[in-house]
């Protein structure tokens, strides 16, 4: 802040800057000047009713809240020795938190602008990036520039339109105005605080926006045309792809402010871009807010979007997309009092989207299977952490196995699982509880010890030939996908045989007819000696029977 040589100079500077804040100020008293020390002050009434005493001196600006309605409780002051105009706005916002919310977005951008006076020349050797950072932030001016660029472009000439905006990226700051850029392309205007769309008073809606192109008789065709424009415009400026995802999430947060038709167009547009793999489903998480789910807005949007996605994708692709985006269960988009399986089924039956019911059922089944596996692993880990004597270890293992067996039986009853389904999950839970060593030479011993300890659980779940074969096939896949155990498959099968989990007939059947393709040749080689021995024993038994 340069020094002031006279009271008149100080007063003129102060009054000028207060007048420039009339966008957010209701009124201010006539500035008073004191000479020793030289300073000027005025009581400012903001739009939200807060009263603030603003002072300007050689040190800079200061703002002090006055205890009135909506003002900050107590006194709060800030002094900033800088001549930047927006810092006075920052002080007012710090003293009165409601100051920013009380302002219209148009007025807010004006308050953040520097004074209208000519800027001082940049010092020699200054970094141009610093000057760019201090430049005005004016989304309305950016919007007007876009409108002026396309003023003479035919609304049906997509090629000319993309060419103009592609070239304009060399002069317009797309990176800084990315949010405004995409708000314009989606809604046709700029989104004010609170979600209200502000359209340009002179130009109206942006003619190439989603809300314009998809408003005809064929919303899907219009949305596809719009999606093509988005892809083309971001092809050169790759950073815009990431910014579009962020802007989409921001736009979705305000669907309660849009009309029903606008939300439908927005859902179709998002569905088109997700189908084209330009956009992930991650922005949909913005719809899981309570104020969007309670009245069914989020569900309606989700339904319309998924309908578009499933036109060109199957249910497996949808599941992968949901998992990749970590969206969670689809029931989270339902109103809180309707997040049960029956409501889910009724809704998508009415929408003629049975594949989503199938997906939901499969997802629930998978979740319950994973919960069971985790439960078994947790039981075994907790038992290992108990401090017991060596003499008590056998009793503890027996008690732990009994607890796991009860959990398995309970899960079978609750989920109507068959024995052959449950034994594979029990195996996963038992092996997941192993705290694998960093030394590879210990893997075999750890696996065999774990099997021997908890073989009674597996034995209880393999009382049927079908369950034995199911377990052996599952162990094959487990060893194939677990590099630590691949070369020990033969020893694992032998241990399962020695602990009476697998019978000789089950192992022979697997080796001759039931082995899966994954790692088959290697695993058959590992079990070759055992199988020959079992076949010989079987032949010997047959001979004895004949005699």
JSON list of N, CA and C in Angstrom, two decimals, residues 87-124:
[
{"chain": "A", "resi": 87, "resn": "UNK", "atom": "N", "xyz": [-8.56, -8.01, -1.76]},
{"chain": "A", "resi": 87, "resn": "UNK", "atom": "CA", "xyz": [-8.27, -8.31, -0.37]},
{"chain": "A", "resi": 87, "resn": "UNK", "atom": "C", "xyz": [-9.28, -7.64, 0.56]},
{"chain": "A", "resi": 88, "resn": "UNK", "atom": "N", "xyz": [-9.81, -6.51, 0.16]},
{"chain": "A", "resi": 88, "resn": "UNK", "atom": "CA", "xyz": [-10.85, -5.88, 0.97]},
{"chain": "A", "resi": 88, "resn": "UNK", "atom": "C", "xyz": [-12.08, -6.79, 0.98]},
{"chain": "A", "resi": 89, "resn": "UNK", "atom": "N", "xyz": [-12.37, -7.36, -0.19]},
{"chain": "A", "resi": 89, "resn": "UNK", "atom": "CA", "xyz": [-13.48, -8.31, -0.25]},
{"chain": "A", "resi": 89, "resn": "UNK", "atom": "C", "xyz": [-13.20, -9.51, 0.65]},
{"chain": "A", "resi": 90, "resn": "UNK", "atom": "N", "xyz": [-11.96, -9.98, 0.63]},
{"chain": "A", "resi": 90, "resn": "UNK", "atom": "CA", "xyz": [-11.60, -11.10, 1.48]},
{"chain": "A", "resi": 90, "resn": "UNK", "atom": "C", "xyz": [-11.79, -10.79, 2.95]},
{"chain": "A", "resi": 91, "resn": "UNK", "atom": "N", "xyz": [-11.48, -9.56, 3.35]},
{"chain": "A", "resi": 91, "resn": "UNK", "atom": "CA", "xyz": [-11.67, -9.16, 4.73]},
{"chain": "A", "resi": 91, "resn": "UNK", "atom": "C", "xyz": [-13.16, -9.17, 5.10]},
{"chain": "A", "resi": 92, "resn": "UNK", "atom": "N", "xyz": [-13.98, -8.62, 4.21]},
{"chain": "A", "resi": 92, "resn": "UNK", "atom": "CA", "xyz": [-15.42, -8.59, 4.48]},
{"chain": "A", "resi": 92, "resn": "UNK", "atom": "C", "xyz": [-15.98, -10.02, 4.59]},
{"chain": "A", "resi": 93, "resn": "UNK", "atom": "N", "xyz": [-15.48, -10.91, 3.74]},
{"chain": "A", "resi": 93, "resn": "UNK", "atom": "CA", "xyz": [-15.94, -12.29, 3.80]},
{"chain": "A", "resi": 93, "resn": "UNK", "atom": "C", "xyz": [-15.47, -12.96, 5.09]},
{"chain": "A", "resi": 94, "resn": "UNK", "atom": "N", "xyz": [-14.26, -12.62, 5.58]},
{"chain": "A", "resi": 94, "resn": "UNK", "atom": "CA", "xyz": [-13.75, -13.21, 6.81]},
{"chain": "A", "resi": 94, "resn": "UNK", "atom": "C", "xyz": [-14.54, -12.73, 8.02]},
{"chain": "A", "resi": 95, "resn": "UNK", "atom": "N", "xyz": [-14.92, -11.46, 8.00]},
{"chain": "A", "resi": 95, "resn": "UNK", "atom": "CA", "xyz": [-15.64, -10.89, 9.13]},
{"chain": "A", "resi": 95, "resn": "UNK", "atom": "C", "xyz": [-17.09, -11.36, 9.14]},
{"chain": "A", "resi": 96, "resn": "UNK", "atom": "N", "xyz": [-17.68, -11.52, 7.94]},
{"chain": "A", "resi": 96, "resn": "UNK", "atom": "CA", "xyz": [-19.08, -11.94, 7.85]},
{"chain": "A", "resi": 96, "resn": "UNK", "atom": "C", "xyz": [-19.17, -13.15, 6.92]},
{"chain": "A", "resi": 97, "resn": "UNK", "atom": "N", "xyz": [-19.25, -14.36, 7.46]},
{"chain": "A", "resi": 97, "resn": "UNK", "atom": "CA", "xyz": [-19.31, -15.57, 6.62]},
{"chain": "A", "resi": 97, "resn": "UNK", "atom": "C", "xyz": [-20.47, -15.58, 5.64]},
{"chain": "A", "resi": 98, "resn": "UNK", "atom": "N", "xyz": [-21.55, -14.87, 5.95]},
{"chain": "A", "resi": 98, "resn": "UNK", "atom": "CA", "xyz": [-22.71, -14.87, 5.05]},
{"chain": "A", "resi": 98, "resn": "UNK", "atom": "C", "xyz": [-22.53, -13.93, 3.86]},
{"chain": "A", "resi": 99, "resn": "UNK", "atom": "N", "xyz": [-21.43, -13.16, 3.89]},
{"chain": "A", "resi": 99, "resn": "UNK", "atom": "CA", "xyz": [-21.22, -12.17, 2.84]},
{"chain": "A", "resi": 99, "resn": "UNK", "atom": "C", "xyz": [-21.17, -12.82, 1.46]},
{"chain": "A", "resi": 100, "resn": "UNK", "atom": "N", "xyz": [-20.42, -13.89, 1.35]},
{"chain": "A", "resi": 100, "resn": "UNK", "atom": "CA", "xyz": [-20.29, -14.56, 0.04]},
{"chain": "A", "resi": 100, "resn": "UNK", "atom": "C", "xyz": [-21.61, -15.17, -0.41]},
{"chain": "A", "resi": 101, "resn": "UNK", "atom": "N", "xyz": [-22.31, -15.84, 0.53]},
{"chain": "A", "resi": 101, "resn": "UNK", "atom": "CA", "xyz": [-23.56, -16.49, 0.16]},
{"chain": "A", "resi": 101, "resn": "UNK", "atom": "C", "xyz": [-24.64, -15.50, -0.25]},
{"chain": "A", "resi": 102, "resn": "UNK", "atom": "N", "xyz": [-24.53, -14.24, 0.27]},
{"chain": "A", "resi": 102, "resn": "UNK", "atom": "CA", "xyz": [-25.56, -13.26, -0.02]},
{"chain": "A", "resi": 102, "resn": "UNK", "atom": "C", "xyz": [-25.41, -12.65, -1.40]},
{"chain": "A", "resi": 103, "resn": "UNK", "atom": "N", "xyz": [-24.34, -12.97, -2.08]},
{"chain": "A", "resi": 103, "resn": "UNK", "atom": "CA", "xyz": [-24.05, -12.33, -3.36]},
{"chain": "A", "resi": 103, "resn": "UNK", "atom": "C", "xyz": [-24.40, -13.24, -4.53]},
{"chain": "A", "resi": 104, "resn": "UNK", "atom": "N", "xyz": [-24.90, -12.65, -5.56]},
{"chain": "A", "resi": 104, "resn": "UNK", "atom": "CA", "xyz": [-25.18, -13.32, -6.83]},
{"chain": "A", "resi": 104, "resn": "UNK", "atom": "C", "xyz": [-23.84, -13.64, -7.49]},
{"chain": "A", "resi": 105, "resn": "UNK", "atom": "N", "xyz": [-23.74, -14.74, -8.26]},
{"chain": "A", "resi": 105, "resn": "UNK", "atom": "CA", "xyz": [-22.45, -15.10, -8.85]},
{"chain": "A", "resi": 105, "resn": "UNK", "atom": "C", "xyz": [-21.88, -13.99, -9.74]},
{"chain": "A", "resi": 106, "resn": "UNK", "atom": "N", "xyz": [-22.73, -13.29, -10.43]},
{"chain": "A", "resi": 106, "resn": "UNK", "atom": "CA", "xyz": [-22.27, -12.20, -11.27]},
{"chain": "A", "resi": 106, "resn": "UNK", "atom": "C", "xyz": [-21.62, -11.11, -10.42]},
{"chain": "A", "resi": 107, "resn": "UNK", "atom": "N", "xyz": [-22.28, -10.77, -9.36]},
{"chain": "A", "resi": 107, "resn": "UNK", "atom": "CA", "xyz": [-21.75, -9.74, -8.48]},
{"chain": "A", "resi": 107, "resn": "UNK", "atom": "C", "xyz": [-20.52, -10.23, -7.75]},
{"chain": "A", "resi": 108, "resn": "UNK", "atom": "N", "xyz": [-20.50, -11.50, -7.43]},
{"chain": "A", "resi": 108, "resn": "UNK", "atom": "CA", "xyz": [-19.36, -12.07, -6.73]},
{"chain": "A", "resi": 108, "resn": "UNK", "atom": "C", "xyz": [-18.10, -11.96, -7.58]},
{"chain": "A", "resi": 109, "resn": "UNK", "atom": "N", "xyz": [-18.21, -12.26, -8.88]},
{"chain": "A", "resi": 109, "resn": "UNK", "atom": "CA", "xyz": [-17.04, -12.16, -9.74]},
{"chain": "A", "resi": 109, "resn": "UNK", "atom": "C", "xyz": [-16.56, -10.73, -9.85]},
{"chain": "A", "resi": 110, "resn": "UNK", "atom": "N", "xyz": [-17.50, -9.78, -9.83]},
{"chain": "A", "resi": 110, "resn": "UNK", "atom": "CA", "xyz": [-17.11, -8.39, -9.88]},
{"chain": "A", "resi": 110, "resn": "UNK", "atom": "C", "xyz": [-16.36, -7.98, -8.62]},
{"chain": "A", "resi": 111, "resn": "UNK", "atom": "N", "xyz": [-16.77, -8.50, -7.49]},
{"chain": "A", "resi": 111, "resn": "UNK", "atom": "CA", "xyz": [-16.12, -8.15, -6.23]},
{"chain": "A", "resi": 111, "resn": "UNK", "atom": "C", "xyz": [-14.70, -8.68, -6.17]},
{"chain": "A", "resi": 112, "resn": "UNK", "atom": "N", "xyz": [-14.44, -9.78, -6.91]},
{"chain": "A", "resi": 112, "resn": "UNK", "atom": "CA", "xyz": [-13.11, -10.34, -6.91]},
{"chain": "A", "resi": 112, "resn": "UNK", "atom": "C", "xyz": [-12.17, -9.65, -7.91]},
{"chain": "A", "resi": 113, "resn": "UNK", "atom": "N", "xyz": [-12.70, -8.74, -8.71]},
{"chain": "A", "resi": 113, "resn": "UNK", "atom": "CA", "xyz": [-11.89, -8.07, -9.71]},
{"chain": "A", "resi": 113, "resn": "UNK", "atom": "C", "xyz": [-10.98, -7.02, -9.07]},
{"chain": "A", "resi": 114, "resn": "UNK", "atom": "N", "xyz": [-9.93, -6.72, -9.76]},
{"chain": "A", "resi": 114, "resn": "UNK", "atom": "CA", "xyz": [-9.06, -5.64, -9.32]},
{"chain": "A", "resi": 114, "resn": "UNK", "atom": "C", "xyz": [-9.72, -4.30, -9.64]},
{"chain": "A", "resi": 115, "resn": "UNK", "atom": "N", "xyz": [-9.18, -3.23, -9.13]},
{"chain": "A", "resi": 115, "resn": "UNK", "atom": "CA", "xyz": [-9.75, -1.91, -9.39]},
{"chain": "A", "resi": 115, "resn": "UNK", "atom": "C", "xyz": [-9.66, -1.59, -10.87]},
{"chain": "A", "resi": 116, "resn": "UNK", "atom": "N", "xyz": [-10.49, -0.67, -11.33]},
{"chain": "A", "resi": 116, "resn": "UNK", "atom": "CA", "xyz": [-10.55, -0.35, -12.75]},
{"chain": "A", "resi": 116, "resn": "UNK", "atom": "C", "xyz": [-9.38, 0.53, -13.22]},
{"chain": "A", "resi": 117, "resn": "UNK", "atom": "N", "xyz": [-8.53, 0.94, -12.29]},
{"chain": "A", "resi": 117, "resn": "UNK", "atom": "CA", "xyz": [-7.42, 1.80, -12.68]},
{"chain": "A", "resi": 117, "resn": "UNK", "atom": "C", "xyz": [-6.40, 0.98, -13.46]},
{"chain": "A", "resi": 118, "resn": "UNK", "atom": "N", "xyz": [-5.52, 1.65, -14.20]},
{"chain": "A", "resi": 118, "resn": "UNK", "atom": "CA", "xyz": [-4.52, 0.99, -15.00]},
{"chain": "A", "resi": 118, "resn": "UNK", "atom": "C", "xyz": [-3.57, 0.24, -14.09]},
{"chain": "A", "resi": 119, "resn": "UNK", "atom": "N", "xyz": [-3.26, -1.01, -14.37]},
{"chain": "A", "resi": 119, "resn": "UNK", "atom": "CA", "xyz": [-2.33, -1.75, -13.52]},
{"chain": "A", "resi": 119, "resn": "UNK", "atom": "C", "xyz": [-0.92, -1.21, -13.65]},
{"chain": "A", "resi": 120, "resn": "UNK", "atom": "N", "xyz": [-0.19, -1.32, -12.57]},
{"chain": "A", "resi": 120, "resn": "UNK", "atom": "CA", "xyz": [1.20, -0.86, -12.60]},
{"chain": "A", "resi": 120, "resn": "UNK", "atom": "C", "xyz": [2.00, -1.77, -13.50]},
{"chain": "A", "resi": 121, "resn": "UNK", "atom": "N", "xyz": [3.01, -1.26, -14.22]},
{"chain": "A", "resi": 121, "resn": "UNK", "atom": "CA", "xyz": [3.80, -2.10, -15.11]},
{"chain": "A", "resi": 121, "resn": "UNK", "atom": "C", "xyz": [4.53, -3.18, -14.32]},
{"chain": "A", "resi": 122, "resn": "UNK", "atom": "N", "xyz": [4.66, -4.34, -14.95]},
{"chain": "A", "resi": 122, "resn": "UNK", "atom": "CA", "xyz": [5.35, -5.45, -14.30]},
{"chain": "A", "resi": 122, "resn": "UNK", "atom": "C", "xyz": [6.82, -5.10, -14.13]},
{"chain": "A", "resi": 123, "resn": "UNK", "atom": "N", "xyz": [7.39, -5.37, -12.96]},
{"chain": "A", "resi": 123, "resn": "UNK", "atom": "CA", "xyz": [8.81, -5.13, -12.77]},
{"chain": "A", "resi": 123, "resn": "UNK", "atom": "C", "xyz": [9.63, -5.97, -13.73]},
{"chain": "A", "resi": 124, "resn": "UNK", "atom": "N", "xyz": [10.79, -5.47, -14.09]},
{"chain": "A", "resi": 124, "resn": "UNK", "atom": "CA", "xyz": [11.66, -6.18, -15.01]},
{"chain": "A", "resi": 124, "resn": "UNK", "atom": "C", "xyz": [12.05, -7.53, -14.42]}
]
